[in-house]
Amino acid sequence: PESLNSGNVVDIYQKREEDFTAATPLEVTYCDMKGQQHIETLFVDHNGPPLQPRICISLETAKAMRRAIQVLVRKVDNLVITLRSCREHYYKELFFLRHGRPPSKEHEVYWF
């Protein structure tokens, strides 16, 4: 929103190129409890360290989890931008109340 924080807030639901990286396909064959053979394609994500044991989850679950994390990260980024702006304007207001004038330089600072 343009009216909030001078328009510096980022859309938390935007898509970025680095949101999803390509995973390597891996074909797995296994037998279930009844002895029936199944063949499935798994996708291995090499972004993290190769730790074991591993867990297999559906692709939709992984995408939903990653999407939720990305939204939370963008919310934190927006919060940091808003707090930085509030802090800057707070110190400008303190400066004005103490000295009766706005700061003459962009980085004119006095400790209170």
Short mmCIF file of C-alpha atoms in Angstrom, two decimals:
data_model
loop_
_atom_site.label_atom_id
_atom_site.label_comp_id
_atom_site.label_asym_id
_atom_site.label_seq_id
_atom_site.Cartn_x
_atom_site.Cartn_y
_atom_site.Cartn_z
CA PRO A 1 0.00 0.00 0.00
CA GLU A 2 1.34 3.37 -1.02
CA SER A 3 -0.08 5.13 2.04
CA LEU A 4 1.70 2.79 4.47
CA ASN A 5 5.36 3.45 5.18
CA SER A 6 5.82 5.59 2.04
CA GLY A 7 5.16 2.57 -0.16
CA ASN A 8 8.28 0.71 1.04
CA VAL A 9 6.34 -2.36 2.19
CA VAL A 10 6.86 -5.40 -0.05
CA ASP A 11 3.99 -7.64 -1.14
CA ILE A 12 4.45 -10.74 1.03
CA TYR A 13 2.69 -13.01 -1.47
CA GLN A 14 4.81 -12.05 -4.49
CA LYS A 15 6.62 -14.76 -6.40
CA ARG A 16 10.37 -14.62 -6.80
CA GLU A 17 12.75 -16.54 -9.04
CA GLU A 18 14.64 -17.97 -6.07
CA ASP A 19 11.47 -19.25 -4.38
CA PHE A 20 11.80 -22.73 -5.82
CA THR A 21 14.97 -24.34 -7.12
CA ALA A 22 14.99 -27.40 -9.34
CA ALA A 23 15.19 -30.74 -7.54
CA THR A 24 16.79 -33.91 -8.91
CA PRO A 25 14.36 -36.74 -9.75
CA LEU A 26 15.06 -40.14 -8.17
CA GLU A 27 13.14 -43.28 -9.09
CA VAL A 28 12.47 -45.57 -6.11
CA THR A 29 11.15 -49.13 -6.19
CA TYR A 30 9.75 -50.75 -3.04
CA CYS A 31 7.43 -53.52 -1.91
CA ASP A 32 4.49 -52.86 0.38
CA MET A 33 3.24 -55.14 3.21
CA LYS A 34 1.27 -57.25 0.73
CA GLY A 35 4.36 -57.85 -1.42
CA GLN A 36 3.21 -55.65 -4.28
CA GLN A 37 5.97 -53.74 -6.02
CA HIS A 38 5.59 -49.95 -6.41
CA ILE A 39 7.65 -47.52 -8.43
CA GLU A 40 7.59 -43.83 -7.51
CA THR A 41 9.56 -40.79 -8.52
CA LEU A 42 10.97 -38.77 -5.64
CA PHE A 43 12.59 -35.37 -5.97
CA VAL A 44 15.74 -34.77 -3.98
CA ASP A 45 16.41 -31.22 -2.81
CA HIS A 46 20.15 -30.56 -2.58
CA ASN A 47 19.88 -27.13 -0.95
CA GLY A 48 20.53 -28.38 2.58
CA PRO A 49 23.20 -30.59 4.09
CA PRO A 50 22.91 -34.33 3.29
CA LEU A 51 21.68 -35.46 6.71
CA GLN A 52 19.95 -38.73 7.54
CA PRO A 53 17.40 -40.09 8.33
CA ARG A 54 15.21 -38.48 5.69
CA ILE A 55 11.45 -38.24 5.41
CA CYS A 56 9.35 -38.40 2.26
CA ILE A 57 6.46 -35.98 1.96
CA SER A 58 4.27 -35.03 -0.96
CA LEU A 59 5.40 -32.29 -3.29
CA GLU A 60 2.32 -30.21 -2.46
CA THR A 61 3.14 -30.40 1.25
CA ALA A 62 6.71 -29.28 0.64
CA LYS A 63 5.58 -26.39 -1.58
CA ALA A 64 2.99 -25.29 0.97
CA MET A 65 5.54 -25.40 3.78
CA ARG A 66 8.12 -23.47 1.75
CA ARG A 67 5.49 -20.93 0.71
CA ALA A 68 4.46 -20.39 4.34
CA ILE A 69 8.09 -19.82 5.34
CA GLN A 70 8.60 -17.35 2.48
CA VAL A 71 5.52 -15.40 3.51
CA LEU A 72 6.76 -15.25 7.11
CA VAL A 73 10.21 -14.09 6.00
CA ARG A 74 8.65 -11.30 3.93
CA LYS A 75 6.48 -10.30 6.89
CA VAL A 76 9.60 -10.01 9.03
CA ASP A 77 11.33 -7.99 6.29
CA ASN A 78 8.34 -5.63 6.17
CA LEU A 79 8.37 -5.33 9.95
CA VAL A 80 12.06 -4.42 9.94
CA ILE A 81 11.43 -1.74 7.28
CA THR A 82 8.52 -0.32 9.29
CA LEU A 83 10.45 -0.31 12.57
CA ARG A 84 13.48 1.33 10.95
CA SER A 85 11.22 4.06 9.55
CA CYS A 86 9.48 4.55 12.91
CA ARG A 87 12.83 4.76 14.71
CA GLU A 88 14.14 7.35 12.24
CA HIS A 89 11.04 9.53 12.55
CA TYR A 90 10.99 9.14 16.35
CA TYR A 91 14.53 10.49 16.63
CA LYS A 92 13.70 13.34 14.24
CA GLU A 93 10.74 14.23 16.46
CA LEU A 94 12.93 14.11 19.59
CA PHE A 95 15.50 16.32 17.89
CA PHE A 96 12.80 18.81 16.92
CA LEU A 97 11.31 18.87 20.44
CA ARG A 98 14.71 19.34 22.05
CA HIS A 99 16.21 21.90 19.63
CA GLY A 100 13.08 23.51 18.17
CA ARG A 101 14.22 22.89 14.59
CA PRO A 102 14.49 19.97 12.22
CA PRO A 103 17.94 18.42 11.73
CA SER A 104 19.94 20.50 9.23
CA LYS A 105 21.89 17.49 7.99
CA GLU A 106 20.52 14.08 7.10
CA HIS A 107 22.67 12.37 9.72
CA GLU A 108 22.79 15.11 12.35
CA VAL A 109 22.66 13.13 15.59
CA TYR A 110 22.64 14.09 19.25
CA TRP A 111 22.44 11.52 22.00
CA PHE A 112 19.52 11.99 24.35
#
